[in-house]
Short mmCIF file of C-alpha atoms and ligand atoms in Angstrom, two decimals:
data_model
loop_
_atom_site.label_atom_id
_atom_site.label_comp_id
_atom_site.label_asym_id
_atom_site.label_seq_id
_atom_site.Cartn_x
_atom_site.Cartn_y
_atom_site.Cartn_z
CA UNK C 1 40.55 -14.06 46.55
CA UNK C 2 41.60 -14.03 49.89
CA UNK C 3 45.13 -15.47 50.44
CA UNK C 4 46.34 -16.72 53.84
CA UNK C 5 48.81 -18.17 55.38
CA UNK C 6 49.40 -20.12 58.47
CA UNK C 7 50.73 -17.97 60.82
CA UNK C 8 48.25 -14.83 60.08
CA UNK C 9 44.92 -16.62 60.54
CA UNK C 10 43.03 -13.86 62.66
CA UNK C 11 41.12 -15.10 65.54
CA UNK C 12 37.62 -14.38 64.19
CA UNK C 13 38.04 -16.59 61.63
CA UNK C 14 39.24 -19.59 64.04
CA UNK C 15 35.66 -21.53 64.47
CA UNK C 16 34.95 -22.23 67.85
CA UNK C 17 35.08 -26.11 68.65
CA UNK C 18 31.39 -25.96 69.77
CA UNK C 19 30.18 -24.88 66.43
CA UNK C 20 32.47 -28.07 65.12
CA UNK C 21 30.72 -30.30 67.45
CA UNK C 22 27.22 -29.42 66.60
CA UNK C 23 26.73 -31.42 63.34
CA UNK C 24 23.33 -30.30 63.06
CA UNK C 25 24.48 -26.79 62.75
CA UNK C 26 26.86 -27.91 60.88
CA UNK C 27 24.02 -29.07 57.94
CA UNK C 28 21.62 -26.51 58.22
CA UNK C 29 22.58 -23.28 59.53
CA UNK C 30 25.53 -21.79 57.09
CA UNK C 31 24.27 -18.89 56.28
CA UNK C 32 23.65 -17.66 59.31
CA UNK C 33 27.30 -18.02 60.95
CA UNK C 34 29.39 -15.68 60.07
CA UNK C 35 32.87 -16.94 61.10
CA UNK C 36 32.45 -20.32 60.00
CA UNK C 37 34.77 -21.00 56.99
CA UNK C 38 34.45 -24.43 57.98
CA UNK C 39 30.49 -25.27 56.65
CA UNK C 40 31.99 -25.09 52.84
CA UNK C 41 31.26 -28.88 51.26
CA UNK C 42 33.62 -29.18 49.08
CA UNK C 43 36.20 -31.07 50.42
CA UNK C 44 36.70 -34.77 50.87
CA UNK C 45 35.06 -34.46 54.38
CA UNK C 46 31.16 -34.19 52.42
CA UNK C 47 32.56 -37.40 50.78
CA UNK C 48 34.29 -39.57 53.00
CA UNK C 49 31.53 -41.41 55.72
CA UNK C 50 33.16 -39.85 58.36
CA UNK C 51 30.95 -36.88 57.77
CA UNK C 52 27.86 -37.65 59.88
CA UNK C 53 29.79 -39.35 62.39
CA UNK C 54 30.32 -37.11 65.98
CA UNK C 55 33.67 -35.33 66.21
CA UNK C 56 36.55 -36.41 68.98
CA UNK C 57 36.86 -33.60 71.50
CA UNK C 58 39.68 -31.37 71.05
CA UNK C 59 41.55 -32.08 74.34
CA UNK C 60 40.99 -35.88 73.61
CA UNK C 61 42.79 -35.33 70.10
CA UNK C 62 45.65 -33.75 71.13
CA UNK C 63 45.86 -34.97 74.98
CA UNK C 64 45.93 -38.91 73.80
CA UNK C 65 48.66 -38.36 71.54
CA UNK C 66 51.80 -40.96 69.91
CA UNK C 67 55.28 -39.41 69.14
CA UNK C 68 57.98 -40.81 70.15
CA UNK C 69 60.31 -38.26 69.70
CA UNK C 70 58.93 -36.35 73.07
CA UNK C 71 58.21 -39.90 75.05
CA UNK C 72 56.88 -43.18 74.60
CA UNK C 73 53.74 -42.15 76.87
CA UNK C 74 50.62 -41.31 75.15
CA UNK C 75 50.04 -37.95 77.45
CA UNK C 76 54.45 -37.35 76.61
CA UNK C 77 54.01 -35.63 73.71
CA UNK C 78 51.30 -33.02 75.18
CA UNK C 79 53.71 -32.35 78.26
CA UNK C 80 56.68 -31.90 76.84
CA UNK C 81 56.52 -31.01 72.46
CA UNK C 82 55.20 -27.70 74.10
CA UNK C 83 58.44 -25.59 73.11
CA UNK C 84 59.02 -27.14 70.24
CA UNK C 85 59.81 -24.60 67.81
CA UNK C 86 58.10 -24.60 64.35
CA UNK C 87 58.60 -21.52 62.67
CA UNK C 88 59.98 -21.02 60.04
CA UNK C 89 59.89 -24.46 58.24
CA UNK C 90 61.02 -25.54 55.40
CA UNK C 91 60.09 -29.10 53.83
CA UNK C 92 63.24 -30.37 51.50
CA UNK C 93 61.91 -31.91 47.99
CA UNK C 94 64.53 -34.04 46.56
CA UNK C 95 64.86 -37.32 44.41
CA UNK C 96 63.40 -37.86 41.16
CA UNK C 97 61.35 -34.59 40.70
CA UNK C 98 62.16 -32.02 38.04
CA UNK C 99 61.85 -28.94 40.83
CA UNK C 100 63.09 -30.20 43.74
CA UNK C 101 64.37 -27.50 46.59
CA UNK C 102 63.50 -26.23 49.96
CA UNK C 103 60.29 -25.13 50.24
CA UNK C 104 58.77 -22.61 52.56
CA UNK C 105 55.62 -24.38 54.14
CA UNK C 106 53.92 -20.70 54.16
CA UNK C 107 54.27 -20.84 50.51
CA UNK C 108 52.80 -24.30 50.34
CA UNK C 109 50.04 -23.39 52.09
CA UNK C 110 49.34 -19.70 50.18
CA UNK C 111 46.72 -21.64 47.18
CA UNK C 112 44.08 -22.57 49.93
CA UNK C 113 41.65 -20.48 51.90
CA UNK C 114 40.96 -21.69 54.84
CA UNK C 115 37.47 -23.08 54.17
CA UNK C 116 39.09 -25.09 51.26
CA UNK C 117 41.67 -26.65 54.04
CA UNK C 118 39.39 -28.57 56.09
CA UNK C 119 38.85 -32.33 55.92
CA UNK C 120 36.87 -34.26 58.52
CA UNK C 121 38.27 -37.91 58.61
CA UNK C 122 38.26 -41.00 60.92
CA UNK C 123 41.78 -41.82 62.13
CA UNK C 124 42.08 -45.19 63.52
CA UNK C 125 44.77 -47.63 65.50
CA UNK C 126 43.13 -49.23 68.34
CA UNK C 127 41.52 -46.45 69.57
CA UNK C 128 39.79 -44.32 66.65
CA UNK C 129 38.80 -40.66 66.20
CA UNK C 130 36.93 -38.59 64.26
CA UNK C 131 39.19 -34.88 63.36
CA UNK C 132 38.34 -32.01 61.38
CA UNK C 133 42.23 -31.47 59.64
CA UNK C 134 43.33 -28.23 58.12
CA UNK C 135 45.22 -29.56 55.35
CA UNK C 136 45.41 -29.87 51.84
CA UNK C 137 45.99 -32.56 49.62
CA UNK C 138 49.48 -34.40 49.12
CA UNK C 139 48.91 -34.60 45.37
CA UNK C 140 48.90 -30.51 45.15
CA UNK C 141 52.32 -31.04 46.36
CA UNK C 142 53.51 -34.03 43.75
CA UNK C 143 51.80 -31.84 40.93
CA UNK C 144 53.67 -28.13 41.90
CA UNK C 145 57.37 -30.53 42.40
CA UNK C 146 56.80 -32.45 39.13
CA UNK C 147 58.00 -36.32 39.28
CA UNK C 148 59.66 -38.12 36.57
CA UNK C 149 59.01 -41.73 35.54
CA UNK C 150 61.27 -42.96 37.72
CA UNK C 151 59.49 -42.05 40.68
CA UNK C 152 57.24 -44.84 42.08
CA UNK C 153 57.07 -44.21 45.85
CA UNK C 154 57.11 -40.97 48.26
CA UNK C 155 59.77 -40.89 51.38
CA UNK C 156 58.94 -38.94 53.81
CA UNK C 157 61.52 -37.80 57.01
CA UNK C 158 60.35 -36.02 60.23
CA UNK C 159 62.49 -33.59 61.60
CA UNK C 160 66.26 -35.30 63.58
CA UNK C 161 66.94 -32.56 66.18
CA UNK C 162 68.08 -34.36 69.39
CA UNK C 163 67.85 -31.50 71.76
CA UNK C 164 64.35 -30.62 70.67
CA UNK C 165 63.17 -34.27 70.86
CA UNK C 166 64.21 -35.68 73.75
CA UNK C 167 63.06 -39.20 73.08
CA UNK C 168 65.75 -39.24 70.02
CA UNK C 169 68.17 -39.77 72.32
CA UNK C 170 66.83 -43.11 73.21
CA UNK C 171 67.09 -46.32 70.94
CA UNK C 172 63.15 -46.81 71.27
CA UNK C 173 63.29 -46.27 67.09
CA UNK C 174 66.38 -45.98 64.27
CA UNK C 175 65.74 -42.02 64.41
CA UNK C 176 64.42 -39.87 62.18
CA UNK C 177 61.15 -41.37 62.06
CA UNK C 178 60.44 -42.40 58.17
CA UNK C 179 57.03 -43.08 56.83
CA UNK C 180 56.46 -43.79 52.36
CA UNK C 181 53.73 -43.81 50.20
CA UNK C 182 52.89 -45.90 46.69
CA UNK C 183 52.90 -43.48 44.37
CA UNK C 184 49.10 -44.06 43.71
CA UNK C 185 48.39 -43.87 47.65
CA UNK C 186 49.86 -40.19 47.57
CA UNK C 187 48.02 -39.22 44.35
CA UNK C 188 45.02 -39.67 46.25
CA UNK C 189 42.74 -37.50 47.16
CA UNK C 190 41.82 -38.19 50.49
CA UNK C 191 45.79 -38.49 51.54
CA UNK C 192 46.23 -35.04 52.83
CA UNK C 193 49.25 -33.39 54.24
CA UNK C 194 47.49 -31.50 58.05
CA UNK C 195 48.84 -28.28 59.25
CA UNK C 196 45.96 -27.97 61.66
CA UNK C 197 42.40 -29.18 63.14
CA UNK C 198 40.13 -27.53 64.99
CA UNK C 199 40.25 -24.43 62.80
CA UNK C 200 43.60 -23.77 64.61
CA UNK C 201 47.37 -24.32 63.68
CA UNK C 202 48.13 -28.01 64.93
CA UNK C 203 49.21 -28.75 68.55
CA UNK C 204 53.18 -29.81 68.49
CA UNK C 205 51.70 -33.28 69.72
CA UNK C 206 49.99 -33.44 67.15
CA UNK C 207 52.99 -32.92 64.76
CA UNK C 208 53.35 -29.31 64.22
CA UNK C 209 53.45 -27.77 61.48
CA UNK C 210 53.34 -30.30 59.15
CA UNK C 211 52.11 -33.91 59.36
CA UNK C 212 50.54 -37.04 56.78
CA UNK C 213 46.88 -37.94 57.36
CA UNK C 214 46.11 -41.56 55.51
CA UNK C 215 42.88 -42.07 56.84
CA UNK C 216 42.50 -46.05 55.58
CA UNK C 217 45.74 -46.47 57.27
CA UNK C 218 46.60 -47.31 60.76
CA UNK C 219 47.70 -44.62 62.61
CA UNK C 220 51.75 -45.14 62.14
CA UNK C 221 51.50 -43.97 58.73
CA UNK C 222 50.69 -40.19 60.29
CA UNK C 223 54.11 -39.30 59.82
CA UNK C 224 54.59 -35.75 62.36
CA UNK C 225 57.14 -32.67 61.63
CA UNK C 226 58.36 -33.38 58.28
CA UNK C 227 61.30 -31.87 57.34
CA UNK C 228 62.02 -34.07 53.77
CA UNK C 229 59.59 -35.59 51.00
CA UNK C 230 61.72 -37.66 48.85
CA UNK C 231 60.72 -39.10 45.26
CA UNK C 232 62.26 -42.44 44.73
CA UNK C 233 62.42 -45.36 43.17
CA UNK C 234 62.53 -48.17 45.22
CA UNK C 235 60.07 -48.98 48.17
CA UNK C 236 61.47 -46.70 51.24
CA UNK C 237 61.90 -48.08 54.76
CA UNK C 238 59.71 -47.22 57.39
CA UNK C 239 60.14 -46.58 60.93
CA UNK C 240 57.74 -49.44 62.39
CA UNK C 241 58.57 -52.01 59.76
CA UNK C 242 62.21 -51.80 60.22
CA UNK C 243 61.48 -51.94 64.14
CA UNK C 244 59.22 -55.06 64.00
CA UNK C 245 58.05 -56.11 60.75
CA UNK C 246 56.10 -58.72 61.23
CA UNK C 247 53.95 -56.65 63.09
CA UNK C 248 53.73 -53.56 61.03
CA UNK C 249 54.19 -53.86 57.38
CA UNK C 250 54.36 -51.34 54.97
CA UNK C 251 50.98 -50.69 53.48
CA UNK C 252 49.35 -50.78 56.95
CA UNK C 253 45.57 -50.55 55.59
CA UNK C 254 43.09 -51.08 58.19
CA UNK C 255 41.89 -54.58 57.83
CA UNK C 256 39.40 -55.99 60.76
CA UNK C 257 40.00 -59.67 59.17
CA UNK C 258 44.04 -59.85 59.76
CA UNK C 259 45.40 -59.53 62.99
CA UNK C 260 47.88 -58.04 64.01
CA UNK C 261 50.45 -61.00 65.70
CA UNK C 262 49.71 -59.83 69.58
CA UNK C 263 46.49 -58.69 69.56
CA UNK C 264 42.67 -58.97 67.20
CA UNK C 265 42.41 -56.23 65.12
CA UNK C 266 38.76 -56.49 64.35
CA UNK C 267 37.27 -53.92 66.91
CA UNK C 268 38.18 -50.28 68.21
CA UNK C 269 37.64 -48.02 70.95
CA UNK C 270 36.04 -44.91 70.04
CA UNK C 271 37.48 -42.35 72.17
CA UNK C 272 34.82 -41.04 74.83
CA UNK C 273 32.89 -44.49 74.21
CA UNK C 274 33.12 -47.33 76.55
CA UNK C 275 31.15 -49.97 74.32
CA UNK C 276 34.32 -51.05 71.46
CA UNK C 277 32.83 -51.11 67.81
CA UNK C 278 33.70 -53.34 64.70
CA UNK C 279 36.36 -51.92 62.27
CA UNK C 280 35.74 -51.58 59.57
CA UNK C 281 37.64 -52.19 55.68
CA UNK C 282 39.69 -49.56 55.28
CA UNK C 283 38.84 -47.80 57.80
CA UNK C 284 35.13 -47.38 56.46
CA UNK C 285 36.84 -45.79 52.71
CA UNK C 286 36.68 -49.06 50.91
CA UNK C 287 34.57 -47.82 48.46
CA UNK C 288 37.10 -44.85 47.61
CA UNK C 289 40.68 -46.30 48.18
CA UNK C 290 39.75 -50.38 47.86
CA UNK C 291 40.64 -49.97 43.71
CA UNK C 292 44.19 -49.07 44.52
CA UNK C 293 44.85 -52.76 46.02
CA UNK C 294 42.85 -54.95 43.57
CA UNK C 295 44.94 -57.97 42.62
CA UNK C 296 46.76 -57.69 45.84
CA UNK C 297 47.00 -60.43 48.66
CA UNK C 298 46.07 -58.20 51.78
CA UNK C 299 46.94 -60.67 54.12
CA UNK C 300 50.51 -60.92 52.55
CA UNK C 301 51.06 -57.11 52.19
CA UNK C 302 50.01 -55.91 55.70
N1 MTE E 401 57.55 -38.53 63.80
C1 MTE E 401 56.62 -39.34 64.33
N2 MTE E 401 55.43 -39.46 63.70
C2 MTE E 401 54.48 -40.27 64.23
C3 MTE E 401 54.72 -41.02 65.41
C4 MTE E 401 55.98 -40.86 66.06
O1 MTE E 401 56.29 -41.46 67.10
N3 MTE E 401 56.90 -40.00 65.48
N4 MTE E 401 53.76 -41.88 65.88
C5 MTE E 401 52.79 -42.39 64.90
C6 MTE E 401 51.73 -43.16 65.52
S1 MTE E 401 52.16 -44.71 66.09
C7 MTE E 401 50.44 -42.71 65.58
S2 MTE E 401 49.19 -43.70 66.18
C8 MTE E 401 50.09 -41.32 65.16
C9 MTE E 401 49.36 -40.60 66.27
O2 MTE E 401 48.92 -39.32 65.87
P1 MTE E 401 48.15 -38.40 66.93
O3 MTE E 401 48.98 -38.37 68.18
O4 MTE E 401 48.07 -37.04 66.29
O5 MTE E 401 46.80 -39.00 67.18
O6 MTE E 401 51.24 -40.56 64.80
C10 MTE E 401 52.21 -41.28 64.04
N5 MTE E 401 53.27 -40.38 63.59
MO1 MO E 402 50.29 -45.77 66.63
#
């Protein structure tokens, strides 16, 4: 089997965004292209209904881009994460795991061929897209560290580095930025941990190296450059909700029918369409993630 890892991926195996964009080729002509480890079906994207749907343009994903730590403006991050250094990395496991440690994100990666890393999912706030990821899924991760009983939720911490990230310097959030998971929600299959998209190593703006994709969750959950993954007991405060949390809570599952206090939350912007479409339940993955909240008020845990 062929075994790589991030940083060796030779160029004739990074697919060209064109051949991404043409769905139709996409379906019908594997065979024929060579250098496309991306038409392998195996991966959540054949699943998810995302997969028929036309993919955001490359400069759109990573020119419209939120994190904070390089400005508050959505074109910041694309200016100015561009020196942000990324290599090596190491993602610290702690909490209640039996093999916790620092762990080399090259080694993390080694299990997957390429093909096997890509997952094509809607991402949505009030502007959506549609991204092919590189990534693989979170629950690899939770297996390989091994939690104990005691662990019910997953803590995750990106990177606090001041003179990197500018924007940490300012009060805007209670720095480092925090995201958490239910322990179910990380189990998941379709929660994936993204170290790319596009075929190619992820854009600092878009959280090099490392980042969380939830695609049934609003867009804050996409925690960028994490540095720790804790295992813990006790739900774990997150960035947003600690800013303002009547606005933000901490499940954050895309729900068209509650609003969010300042503004409806029942239709989205596309990016590249002018016309704004209906959201949808979870983010259009109802019928895979909807189980994991039955019994739950939605409107009460936002
Ligand atoms: N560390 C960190 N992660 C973050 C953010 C941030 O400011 N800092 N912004 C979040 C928000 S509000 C959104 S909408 C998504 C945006 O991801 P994208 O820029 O790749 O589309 O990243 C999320 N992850
Ligand atoms: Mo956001």
């Amino acid at each position: 089997m062929l075994i790589k890892s991030q940083q060796d991926i030779p160029a004739s195996e990074i697919t060209d965004e064109k051949l991404y964009l043409n769905r139709r080729e996409f379906i019908r002509g594997v065979s024929s292209i060579a250098t496309a480890p991306a038409l392998v079906g195996c991966s959540p994207e054949s699943e998810g209904s995302a997969s028929d749907e036309e993919l955001t343009p490359y400069k759109d994903i990573t020119g419209y881009c939120n994190f904070y730590e390089f400005g508050t403006g959505k074109e910041d991050p694309t200016r100015y994460a561009q020196d942000f250094v990324t290599k090596p990395w190491k993602v610290t496991i702690d909490g209640h795991v039996n093999k916790p440690g620092d762990y080399d994100l090259d080694d993390l990666l080694k299990p997957y061929t390429m093909e096997e890393r890509i997952y094509r999912m809607r991402c949505v706030e009030a502007w959506s897209m549609v991204i092919p990821w590189l990534g693989f899924p979170l629950k690899d991760l939770i297996a390989r560290v091994e939690p104990t009983s005691k662990a019910n939720y997953v803590a995750f911490t990106t990177l606090f580095d001041p003179e990197q990230m500018p924007g940490q310097n300012r009060d805007v959030l209670d720095w480092p930025y925090r995201e958490g998971l239910r322990m179910d929600e990380a189990n998941h299959p379709l929660t994936i941990l993204a170290t790319g998209l596009y075929g190619k190593e992820l854009p600092p703006q878009n959280g090099a190296p490392l980042r969380l994709v939830v695609p049934w969750k609003y867009g804050f959950k996409g925690i960028k450059s994490i540095v720790r993954i804790s295992f813990v007991e006790h739900q774990p405060k997150t960035s947003w909700n600690m800013m303002a949390p009547h606005e933000y809570g901490f499940y954050a599952n895309v729900n068209p029918e509650v609003d969010h206090p300042r503004w409806s939350q029942a239709r989205e912007r596309r990016i590249g369409e002018f016309r704004k479409r209906p959201t949808l339940p979870f983010n259009g993955y109802a019928d895979e993630v909807s189980d994991l909240y039955s019994g739950m008020d939605l409107r009460k845990y936002y």
